[in-house]
Amino acid sequence: MDISTSASLGTPSPRFRRFDSAKTFPATDSHRRYYSSLPSSCSQSPRAGGGGGGTANTDTTHVMLANSTTVADPKVVTGDGGYLLEDVPHLSDYIQDLPIYPNPLQDNPAYSVVKQYFVNVDDTVAKTIVVSKESPRGTHFRRAGPRQKVYFESDEVHACIVTCGGLCPGLNTVIREIVCGLYHMYGVTRVLGIDGGYKGFYARNTISLTPKVVNNIHKRGGTILGTSRGGHDTSKIVDSIQDRSINQVYIIGGDGTQKGASLIFEEIRRRGLKVAVVGIPKTIDNDIPVIDKSFGFDTAVEEAQRAISAAHVESESIENGIGLVKLMGRHSGFIAMYATLASRDVDCCLIPESPFYLDGPGGLFEYIEKRLKENGHMVIVVAEGAGQELLSENTRTLDKIDASGNKQLQDVGLWISQKIKDHFSKQQKMTINLKYIDPTYMIRAVPSNASDNVYCTLLAHSAIHGAMAGYTGFTVGPVHGTHGYIPFQPITERQHKVVITDRMWARCLSSTNQPSFFTQRHLFENKAGDELGGIHVDDSENFG
């Protein structure tokens, strides 16, 4: 990689990373190194530099491969010492003779001070840092970052952004940084906002996004593009992308949204379109696997602390006061656990991953009575997905799903608060004063804090660099502190959950001094010495 000087920028002249086509791998060759099953029909080297930019129409330079299923197979390559690269698709995998161009960042004075700004073609990110003798090792993802060569000219890029699913702090920040990043780093001036989620591709108007339009949106909660659940019609969405000549699609949403993004990519690949599809994972519950955490999570924990603090003030101000706070967490109790650890005012934390029961020795009611006798007040935090099996047994309701395919949960906060009141009313041993706080939608709707704002910027920039470099069909995120490009499958195949056999949950229990609640069935079925009541959870990925 050569270093050359740039004139007309003062003395001494800043030094830039320059593009040298003689020292870069042809597109197919560089990907062949990681993709042993690349069809022979892709063997021709793309043109270096120059050339006209393509469009999103199949009747120009885009040729479908005869055997498209081969290209769709996971790009997994094994190497020495157990090395395994879970690579992401590239436009050159299914489109022949793609021109390549020098990265415009080489002439950007903002990056002149960077010692090595472009990411090496071989750079990868380890999926797992800590391994045991028996565990798999050597699994990697492709490292995110700017490449020395790009597959889009600035004036040919027509990008779009869509937000799907529920609200989350940081959505507007991601939108802003995609628009500003494309404009300021790559000179892209055409960016559309899709109004109202997936259905907005074919049923709603679009919004023209410029740096001026998005300048202050990060200071607001929600999303300026609007959002919705469901509405995913792959054929209609890709028809709209093709009709509008869009060639970069940035999709922001949770696991269901990323599954939809995967289907969009597959249809685009099938049609042979030069369109990069990039997912940016969003879930306030932090239940997306592989990545370190999802954006908005830090803000959610910070805001949850405010609700816990209010509950603590209420509970300690009255006799036998109980402050009950319901927090988000449909299937994963990360917000409840981390807010409990951060506040240090919580006496009991209930999450979906750890079962509990109400009556009898060792149950929740007994623990509440004990804490009230000791302290005169207590604070309980319950995640929205906790105890759903108990509610189902009591209410006998049928399972219902929302437009995104998620099971509609019953309100555990109202249910458990009424159960506590009924129990102590019948016992007539102790008068309690319970205050119930549900800050769910207040937390979702706030702007992101400083930490999440920085994180959203890095996510947006990683997505932009990947799309401009020709990668597609992937999502972005930090893996052990370094951003990588991750195939859709590892992101969508399972949910990230609190590992109750891990030290972080033990720290939470130590903070609250609560018992390790398990149902009476678990206590009966499992002998002493079994791993935490016989509940075995994979702890290969955790927070510490």
Coordinates of C-alpha atoms in Angstrom, one line a residue:
M1 CA 0.0 0.0 0.0
D2 CA 1.7 3.2 -1.2
I3 CA 1.8 6.5 0.6
S4 CA 1.9 9.6 -1.5
T5 CA 1.6 13.3 -0.8
S6 CA -1.3 15.6 -1.8
A7 CA -0.5 19.0 -3.1
S8 CA -2.3 22.3 -2.5
L9 CA -3.1 21.4 1.1
G10 CA -0.3 23.4 2.7
T11 CA 3.2 22.7 3.9
P12 CA 4.1 20.1 5.0
S13 CA 1.7 18.2 2.8
P14 CA -0.5 15.7 4.5
R15 CA 0.1 12.1 3.5
F16 CA -2.7 9.9 2.2
R17 CA -3.4 6.3 1.5
R18 CA -3.4 6.1 -2.3
F19 CA -5.1 3.6 -4.5
D20 CA -2.8 1.5 -6.6
S21 CA -4.6 -1.0 -8.9
A22 CA -1.4 -2.9 -9.4
K23 CA -1.2 -3.7 -5.8
T24 CA -4.8 -4.7 -5.2
F25 CA -6.4 -8.1 -5.8
P26 CA -8.9 -8.4 -8.6
A27 CA -12.4 -8.7 -7.1
T28 CA -12.9 -12.4 -7.8
D29 CA -9.4 -13.4 -6.9
S30 CA -9.6 -11.7 -3.5
H31 CA -12.8 -13.4 -2.7
R32 CA -11.7 -16.7 -4.2
R33 CA -9.2 -16.9 -1.4
Y34 CA -12.1 -17.3 1.1
Y35 CA -14.6 -19.0 -1.1
S36 CA -13.5 -22.2 -2.5
S37 CA -16.8 -23.0 -4.3
L38 CA -16.8 -19.8 -6.4
P39 CA -18.2 -20.8 -9.8
S40 CA -15.9 -20.8 -12.8
S41 CA -18.3 -18.3 -14.5
C42 CA -16.9 -15.6 -12.2
S43 CA -13.3 -16.3 -13.1
Q44 CA -12.9 -13.1 -15.2
S45 CA -11.2 -10.3 -13.5
P46 CA -13.2 -7.0 -13.2
R47 CA -12.0 -3.9 -14.9
A48 CA -9.8 -1.7 -12.7
G49 CA -10.6 1.9 -12.1
G50 CA -12.7 4.0 -14.6
G51 CA -15.7 2.7 -16.5
G52 CA -19.3 3.7 -16.2
G53 CA -21.3 3.0 -13.2
G54 CA -24.0 0.4 -13.3
T55 CA -27.7 0.8 -12.5
A56 CA -30.2 -1.5 -10.8
N57 CA -31.5 -2.9 -14.0
T58 CA -30.7 -6.4 -15.2
D59 CA -30.5 -5.4 -18.8
T60 CA -27.1 -3.5 -18.4
T61 CA -23.9 -5.2 -17.2
H62 CA -25.5 -7.6 -14.7
V63 CA -25.5 -11.3 -15.6
M64 CA -27.2 -13.9 -13.5
L65 CA -25.2 -17.0 -12.8
A66 CA -26.7 -20.2 -14.0
N67 CA -26.3 -22.0 -10.7
S68 CA -27.5 -19.3 -8.3
T69 CA -27.9 -21.7 -5.4
T70 CA -24.1 -22.3 -5.3
V71 CA -23.5 -18.6 -4.7
A72 CA -26.2 -18.5 -2.0
D73 CA -24.4 -21.1 0.1
P74 CA -22.6 -19.8 3.2
K75 CA -19.1 -18.6 2.4
V76 CA -17.2 -20.6 4.9
V77 CA -13.5 -21.4 4.6
T78 CA -11.3 -23.5 6.7
G79 CA -7.6 -23.0 7.2
D80 CA -4.6 -24.1 9.3
G81 CA -4.9 -24.4 13.0
G82 CA -8.7 -24.7 13.0
Y83 CA -9.1 -21.3 11.3
L84 CA -12.7 -20.8 10.0
L85 CA -13.9 -17.6 8.2
E86 CA -17.7 -17.0 8.2
D87 CA -17.5 -14.6 5.2
V88 CA -20.3 -12.4 3.8
P89 CA -21.5 -12.3 0.2
H90 CA -20.0 -9.8 -2.3
L91 CA -21.5 -8.4 -5.5
S92 CA -18.7 -9.9 -7.5
D93 CA -19.9 -13.4 -6.4
Y94 CA -22.9 -13.2 -8.8
I95 CA -22.2 -10.2 -11.2
Q96 CA -19.4 -10.4 -13.8
D97 CA -17.0 -7.7 -14.8
L98 CA -17.7 -5.2 -12.1
P99 CA -15.6 -2.1 -12.3
I100 CA -13.6 -1.0 -9.3
Y101 CA -12.7 2.5 -8.3
P102 CA -10.3 4.2 -5.9
N103 CA -11.8 5.0 -2.5
P104 CA -12.7 8.7 -2.3
L105 CA -11.5 8.7 1.3
Q106 CA -7.9 8.8 0.0
D107 CA -8.4 12.5 -0.8
N108 CA -10.4 13.4 2.3
P109 CA -8.3 15.8 4.4
A110 CA -10.1 14.7 7.6
Y111 CA -8.4 11.3 7.4
S112 CA -4.9 12.5 6.4
V113 CA -3.6 12.0 9.9
V114 CA -4.6 8.4 10.1
K115 CA -1.6 6.1 9.9
Q116 CA -3.4 3.2 8.2
Y117 CA -7.0 4.0 7.4
F118 CA -7.8 1.3 4.9
V119 CA -8.5 -2.1 6.3
N120 CA -6.3 -4.9 4.9
V121 CA -8.2 -7.5 2.8
D122 CA -7.2 -10.3 5.2
D123 CA -8.2 -8.6 8.4
T124 CA -10.7 -10.6 10.5
V125 CA -12.4 -10.5 13.9
A126 CA -12.4 -13.5 16.2
K127 CA -15.9 -14.7 17.1
T128 CA -14.8 -16.2 20.4
I129 CA -12.0 -14.8 22.6
V130 CA -12.0 -17.2 25.5
V131 CA -11.9 -20.9 24.6
S132 CA -11.4 -24.1 26.5
K133 CA -9.5 -27.2 25.4
E134 CA -12.6 -28.9 24.1
S135 CA -14.4 -25.9 22.6
P136 CA -14.3 -24.9 18.9
R137 CA -11.8 -22.2 18.1
G138 CA -10.6 -20.1 15.2
T139 CA -14.0 -18.8 14.0
H140 CA -13.7 -15.4 12.5
F141 CA -15.8 -12.7 10.7
R142 CA -14.5 -10.2 8.1
R143 CA -13.4 -7.0 9.8
A144 CA -15.4 -3.9 9.1
G145 CA -13.9 -0.7 7.8
P146 CA -13.0 1.3 4.6
R147 CA -11.4 -0.6 1.7
Q148 CA -8.8 0.7 -0.7
K149 CA -11.1 -0.1 -3.6
V150 CA -14.8 0.4 -3.9
Y151 CA -17.5 -0.9 -6.3
F152 CA -19.6 2.2 -6.5
E153 CA -18.9 5.6 -7.9
S154 CA -20.2 8.4 -5.7
D155 CA -22.5 9.8 -8.3
E156 CA -24.0 6.4 -9.2
V157 CA -25.1 5.6 -5.6
H158 CA -28.8 5.9 -4.9
A159 CA -29.3 4.7 -1.3
C160 CA -32.3 4.2 0.9
I161 CA -32.8 3.8 4.6
V162 CA -35.7 2.0 6.4
T163 CA -36.6 1.5 10.1
C164 CA -38.8 -1.4 11.1
G165 CA -40.2 -2.8 14.4
G166 CA -40.5 -1.0 17.7
L167 CA -38.9 2.2 18.8
C168 CA -35.4 2.3 20.3
P169 CA -33.1 5.1 21.4
G170 CA -30.6 5.9 18.7
L171 CA -32.7 5.2 15.6
N172 CA -32.4 8.9 14.5
T173 CA -28.7 8.9 15.2
V174 CA -28.1 5.9 12.9
I175 CA -30.2 7.6 10.2
R176 CA -28.3 10.8 10.5
E177 CA -24.9 9.2 10.4
I178 CA -25.7 7.1 7.4
V179 CA -26.8 10.2 5.5
C180 CA -23.9 12.4 6.7
G181 CA -21.4 9.6 6.3
L182 CA -22.4 8.9 2.7
Y183 CA -22.3 12.6 1.9
H184 CA -19.1 13.7 3.6
M185 CA -17.0 10.5 3.2
Y186 CA -18.1 9.3 -0.2
G187 CA -19.7 12.3 -1.8
V188 CA -23.1 10.5 -2.1
T189 CA -26.0 13.0 -2.5
R190 CA -29.0 10.8 -3.3
V191 CA -30.4 9.1 -0.2
L192 CA -34.1 8.2 0.3
G193 CA -35.9 7.6 3.5
I194 CA -38.6 4.9 3.3
D195 CA -41.6 6.0 5.2
G196 CA -43.3 3.5 7.6
G197 CA -41.2 0.3 7.7
Y198 CA -41.1 -2.4 5.1
K199 CA -44.6 -1.6 3.7
G200 CA -43.3 1.9 2.9
F201 CA -41.4 0.5 0.0
Y202 CA -44.6 -0.1 -1.9
A203 CA -47.4 1.7 0.1
R204 CA -46.0 5.0 1.3
N205 CA -44.1 8.0 0.2
T206 CA -40.4 8.5 0.4
I207 CA -38.4 11.3 2.1
S208 CA -35.4 12.9 0.5
L209 CA -32.6 12.9 3.1
T210 CA -29.7 15.4 3.1
P211 CA -27.3 16.4 5.8
K212 CA -29.3 19.6 6.3
V213 CA -32.6 17.6 6.8
V214 CA -31.1 15.2 9.3
N215 CA -28.8 17.7 11.1
N216 CA -30.5 17.8 14.5
I217 CA -32.6 14.6 14.5
H218 CA -30.3 12.8 16.8
K219 CA -31.5 15.0 19.6
R220 CA -35.0 13.5 19.3
G221 CA -36.4 10.1 20.2
G222 CA -38.2 7.8 17.8
T223 CA -37.5 7.8 14.1
I224 CA -38.2 10.5 11.5
L225 CA -38.9 7.8 9.0
G226 CA -41.7 6.2 10.9
T227 CA -41.8 2.5 11.6
S228 CA -44.2 -0.5 11.5
R229 CA -44.3 -4.2 12.1
G230 CA -44.9 -6.7 9.4
G231 CA -45.7 -5.6 5.9
H232 CA -42.9 -7.6 4.4
D233 CA -43.6 -8.6 0.8
T234 CA -40.3 -9.5 -0.7
S235 CA -41.3 -9.3 -4.3
K236 CA -43.0 -5.9 -4.0
I237 CA -40.1 -4.5 -2.0
V238 CA -37.5 -5.6 -4.6
D239 CA -39.7 -4.4 -7.4
S240 CA -39.7 -1.0 -5.7
I241 CA -36.0 -1.0 -5.2
Q242 CA -35.5 -1.9 -8.9
D243 CA -38.0 0.6 -10.2
R244 CA -36.4 3.4 -8.2
S245 CA -32.9 2.4 -9.3
I246 CA -31.8 2.1 -5.7
N247 CA -28.5 0.3 -5.3
Q248 CA -27.7 0.5 -1.6
V249 CA -30.3 -0.5 1.0
Y250 CA -29.8 0.1 4.7
I251 CA -32.2 -1.8 6.9
I252 CA -32.5 -1.0 10.6
G253 CA -34.4 -3.4 12.9
G254 CA -34.4 -6.5 15.1
D255 CA -34.1 -10.2 14.4
G256 CA -37.4 -10.3 12.5
T257 CA -36.3 -7.3 10.4
Q258 CA -32.9 -8.9 9.7
K259 CA -34.7 -12.1 8.5
G260 CA -36.6 -9.9 6.1
A261 CA -33.4 -8.2 5.0
S262 CA -32.0 -11.7 4.3
L263 CA -35.0 -12.5 2.0
I264 CA -34.6 -9.2 0.2
F265 CA -30.9 -9.9 -0.4
E266 CA -31.7 -13.4 -1.8
E267 CA -34.3 -12.0 -4.2
I268 CA -31.9 -9.3 -5.3
R269 CA -29.2 -11.8 -5.8
R270 CA -31.6 -14.0 -7.8
R271 CA -32.4 -11.1 -10.1
G272 CA -28.7 -10.3 -10.5
L273 CA -29.0 -6.7 -9.4
K274 CA -26.1 -4.5 -8.4
V275 CA -27.7 -3.7 -5.0
A276 CA -25.9 -3.9 -1.7
V277 CA -28.2 -4.9 1.2
V278 CA -26.9 -4.0 4.7
G279 CA -28.6 -4.7 8.0
I280 CA -28.1 -2.7 11.2
P281 CA -29.3 -4.7 14.2
K282 CA -31.6 -2.9 16.6
T283 CA -33.3 -4.2 19.7
I284 CA -33.6 -2.4 23.0
D285 CA -33.7 -5.8 24.8
N286 CA -30.2 -6.6 23.6
D287 CA -31.3 -10.1 22.5
I288 CA -29.4 -10.2 19.2
P289 CA -26.6 -12.8 19.3
V290 CA -22.9 -12.6 18.2
I291 CA -22.6 -8.8 18.6
D292 CA -21.4 -7.3 22.0
K293 CA -24.6 -5.3 22.5
S294 CA -27.2 -3.5 20.5
F295 CA -27.6 0.2 20.2
G296 CA -30.0 1.9 22.6
F297 CA -29.3 -0.6 25.4
D298 CA -27.0 1.7 27.4
T299 CA -29.7 4.4 27.2
A300 CA -32.4 2.0 28.3
V301 CA -30.4 0.9 31.3
E302 CA -29.7 4.5 32.2
E303 CA -33.4 5.5 31.9
A304 CA -34.5 2.3 33.8
Q305 CA -32.4 3.5 36.7
R306 CA -34.6 6.6 37.0
A307 CA -37.7 4.5 37.4
I308 CA -36.0 2.3 40.0
S309 CA -34.8 5.3 41.9
A310 CA -38.4 6.6 41.9
A311 CA -39.7 3.3 43.1
H312 CA -37.1 3.2 45.9
V313 CA -38.1 6.7 47.1
E314 CA -41.7 5.7 47.1
S315 CA -41.1 2.5 49.0
E316 CA -38.9 3.9 51.7
S317 CA -41.3 6.8 52.4
I318 CA -44.2 4.6 53.6
E319 CA -44.6 1.7 56.0
N320 CA -43.9 -1.7 54.4
G321 CA -43.6 0.0 51.0
I322 CA -43.0 -2.0 47.9
G323 CA -41.8 -0.4 44.7
L324 CA -42.5 -2.6 41.7
V325 CA -40.9 -1.7 38.3
K326 CA -41.6 -3.5 35.1
L327 CA -38.9 -3.1 32.5
M328 CA -38.5 -4.3 28.9
G329 CA -37.3 -7.8 28.1
R330 CA -39.6 -10.1 26.2
H331 CA -37.3 -13.1 26.2
S332 CA -34.0 -11.7 27.6
G333 CA -33.6 -10.0 30.9
F334 CA -30.5 -7.9 30.2
I335 CA -32.1 -4.5 30.9
A336 CA -33.6 -5.7 34.2
M337 CA -30.3 -7.3 35.2
Y338 CA -28.0 -4.4 34.3
A339 CA -30.3 -1.8 35.7
T340 CA -30.4 -3.8 38.9
L341 CA -26.6 -3.9 39.1
A342 CA -26.3 -0.3 38.2
S343 CA -28.8 1.0 40.8
R344 CA -28.0 -1.1 43.8
D345 CA -31.5 -0.3 45.2
V346 CA -33.2 -3.5 44.0
D347 CA -34.1 -6.3 46.4
C348 CA -35.4 -8.7 43.8
C349 CA -34.9 -9.0 40.0
L350 CA -37.1 -11.4 38.0
I351 CA -36.2 -12.2 34.4
P352 CA -37.6 -14.6 31.7
E353 CA -34.5 -16.9 31.8
S354 CA -34.8 -17.6 35.6
P355 CA -38.0 -19.3 36.7
F356 CA -39.7 -18.5 40.0
Y357 CA -42.7 -19.4 42.0
L358 CA -44.9 -17.4 44.4
D359 CA -46.3 -19.6 47.2
G360 CA -44.5 -21.9 49.6
P361 CA -41.1 -22.2 51.2
G362 CA -38.5 -20.3 49.1
G363 CA -41.1 -18.6 47.1
L364 CA -41.4 -14.9 46.2
F365 CA -44.1 -14.1 48.8
E366 CA -42.0 -15.6 51.6
Y367 CA -39.0 -13.5 50.5
I368 CA -41.0 -10.3 50.3
E369 CA -42.2 -10.8 53.9
K370 CA -38.7 -11.5 55.0
R371 CA -37.3 -8.3 53.4
L372 CA -40.1 -6.1 54.7
K373 CA -39.4 -7.3 58.2
E374 CA -35.7 -6.6 57.8
N375 CA -35.8 -3.3 56.0
G376 CA -39.3 -2.0 56.2
H377 CA -39.4 -1.5 52.4
M378 CA -38.2 -3.2 49.2
V379 CA -37.9 -2.7 45.4
I380 CA -38.8 -5.4 42.9
V381 CA -37.8 -5.3 39.2
V382 CA -39.6 -7.6 36.8
A383 CA -38.8 -8.0 33.0
E384 CA -41.9 -8.1 30.9
G385 CA -41.3 -11.7 29.8
A386 CA -40.8 -13.1 33.3
G387 CA -43.3 -15.5 34.7
Q388 CA -45.3 -15.9 31.5
E389 CA -45.9 -19.6 32.2
L390 CA -47.5 -18.6 35.6
L391 CA -49.8 -16.2 33.9
S392 CA -50.8 -18.7 31.3
E393 CA -51.7 -21.2 34.0
N394 CA -53.9 -18.7 35.7
T395 CA -55.6 -16.8 32.9
R396 CA -55.8 -19.7 30.4
T397 CA -55.4 -17.4 27.4
L398 CA -54.6 -18.5 23.9
D399 CA -51.2 -17.6 22.4
K400 CA -51.4 -14.6 20.1
I401 CA -48.8 -13.1 17.9
D402 CA -48.3 -9.6 16.6
A403 CA -47.6 -8.4 13.0
S404 CA -43.9 -9.3 13.4
G405 CA -44.6 -12.8 14.5
N406 CA -43.8 -12.2 18.2
K407 CA -45.8 -13.8 20.9
Q408 CA -48.0 -11.2 22.6
L409 CA -47.1 -11.2 26.2
Q410 CA -49.5 -10.7 29.1
D411 CA -48.9 -7.9 31.6
V412 CA -46.8 -9.5 34.2
G413 CA -46.4 -6.2 36.1
L414 CA -50.1 -5.7 36.8
W415 CA -50.6 -9.5 37.4
I416 CA -47.8 -9.8 40.0
S417 CA -48.7 -6.6 41.8
Q418 CA -52.3 -7.8 42.2
K419 CA -51.0 -11.2 43.4
I420 CA -48.8 -9.6 46.0
K421 CA -51.7 -7.4 47.3
D422 CA -54.1 -10.4 47.4
H423 CA -51.6 -12.6 49.3
F424 CA -50.9 -10.1 52.1
S425 CA -54.6 -9.1 52.3
K426 CA -55.5 -12.8 52.9
Q427 CA -52.6 -13.3 55.3
Q428 CA -53.6 -10.3 57.4
K429 CA -50.2 -10.5 59.1
M430 CA -48.8 -7.4 57.5
T431 CA -50.2 -4.3 55.7
I432 CA -48.3 -3.4 52.6
N433 CA -48.3 -0.3 50.4
L434 CA -47.4 -1.2 46.8
K435 CA -46.5 1.3 44.1
Y436 CA -46.4 0.0 40.5
I437 CA -44.3 1.8 37.9
D438 CA -44.2 0.9 34.2
P439 CA -41.8 3.2 32.3
T440 CA -41.6 1.0 29.1
Y441 CA -42.7 3.4 26.5
M442 CA -41.0 6.4 28.2
I443 CA -37.7 4.5 27.9
R444 CA -38.2 3.5 24.3
A445 CA -39.0 7.0 23.2
V446 CA -36.1 9.0 24.6
P447 CA -33.1 10.2 22.6
S448 CA -29.9 8.1 22.9
N449 CA -27.3 9.0 25.4
A450 CA -23.6 10.0 24.7
S451 CA -22.4 6.4 24.7
D452 CA -25.1 5.2 22.3
N453 CA -24.6 8.2 20.0
V454 CA -21.0 7.3 19.5
Y455 CA -21.9 3.6 19.0
C456 CA -24.5 4.5 16.4
T457 CA -22.0 6.5 14.5
L458 CA -19.6 3.6 14.3
L459 CA -22.4 1.2 13.2
A460 CA -23.5 3.6 10.5
H461 CA -19.9 4.1 9.2
S462 CA -19.2 0.4 9.2
A463 CA -22.3 -0.2 7.2
I464 CA -21.4 2.5 4.6
H465 CA -17.8 1.2 4.2
G466 CA -19.1 -2.4 3.6
A467 CA -21.7 -1.4 1.0
M468 CA -19.3 0.9 -0.9
A469 CA -16.8 -2.0 -0.9
G470 CA -19.3 -4.2 -2.6
Y471 CA -20.3 -6.5 0.3
T472 CA -23.9 -7.3 0.7
G473 CA -26.3 -9.6 2.6
F474 CA -24.7 -8.9 6.0
T475 CA -25.2 -7.1 9.2
V476 CA -22.7 -5.0 11.2
G477 CA -21.7 -4.9 14.8
P478 CA -18.9 -5.1 17.3
V479 CA -17.6 -8.5 18.2
H480 CA -15.4 -8.3 21.3
G481 CA -14.8 -4.7 20.7
T482 CA -14.0 -4.7 17.0
H483 CA -16.6 -4.1 14.3
G484 CA -17.1 -6.9 11.8
Y485 CA -19.4 -7.9 8.9
I486 CA -21.6 -10.8 10.0
P487 CA -23.7 -13.0 7.7
F488 CA -27.5 -12.8 8.4
Q489 CA -27.8 -16.4 9.6
P490 CA -25.9 -16.2 12.9
I491 CA -27.8 -13.1 13.7
T492 CA -31.3 -14.6 13.1
E493 CA -31.0 -18.2 14.0
R494 CA -31.3 -17.7 17.8
Q495 CA -31.8 -15.1 20.5
H496 CA -29.2 -13.8 22.9
K497 CA -30.3 -14.5 26.5
V498 CA -29.0 -14.0 30.0
V499 CA -26.9 -17.1 31.0
I500 CA -28.1 -17.9 34.5
T501 CA -25.1 -20.2 35.1
D502 CA -22.8 -17.3 34.4
R503 CA -21.0 -14.9 36.8
M504 CA -23.0 -11.8 35.7
W505 CA -26.3 -13.3 36.9
A506 CA -24.5 -14.4 40.1
R507 CA -23.4 -10.8 40.6
C508 CA -27.0 -9.7 40.2
L509 CA -28.1 -12.2 42.8
S510 CA -25.3 -11.1 45.1
S511 CA -26.4 -7.5 44.7
T512 CA -30.0 -8.2 45.6
N513 CA -29.4 -11.0 48.1
Q514 CA -32.5 -12.7 46.7
P515 CA -32.8 -16.5 46.5
S516 CA -32.2 -18.3 43.3
F517 CA -35.9 -18.9 42.5
F518 CA -36.8 -22.1 40.8
T519 CA -40.2 -23.7 40.4
Q520 CA -41.1 -26.4 42.9
R521 CA -41.0 -28.9 40.0
H522 CA -37.3 -28.1 39.3
L523 CA -36.5 -28.4 43.0
F524 CA -38.2 -31.8 43.1
E525 CA -36.8 -33.2 39.9
N526 CA -33.2 -32.3 40.4
K527 CA -30.9 -33.7 43.0
A528 CA -28.5 -31.7 45.1
G529 CA -25.3 -31.0 43.2
D530 CA -26.9 -30.7 39.7
E531 CA -26.1 -27.6 37.8
L532 CA -28.4 -24.9 39.2
G533 CA -31.5 -27.1 39.4
G534 CA -30.7 -29.0 36.3
I535 CA -31.2 -26.0 34.0
H536 CA -28.4 -26.2 31.5
V537 CA -27.6 -23.1 29.6
D538 CA -24.9 -22.6 27.0
D539 CA -22.5 -20.1 28.5
S540 CA -20.1 -19.8 25.6
E541 CA -21.2 -16.2 25.0
N542 CA -21.7 -13.9 27.9
F543 CA -20.9 -10.5 29.3
G544 CA -18.3 -11.6 31.8

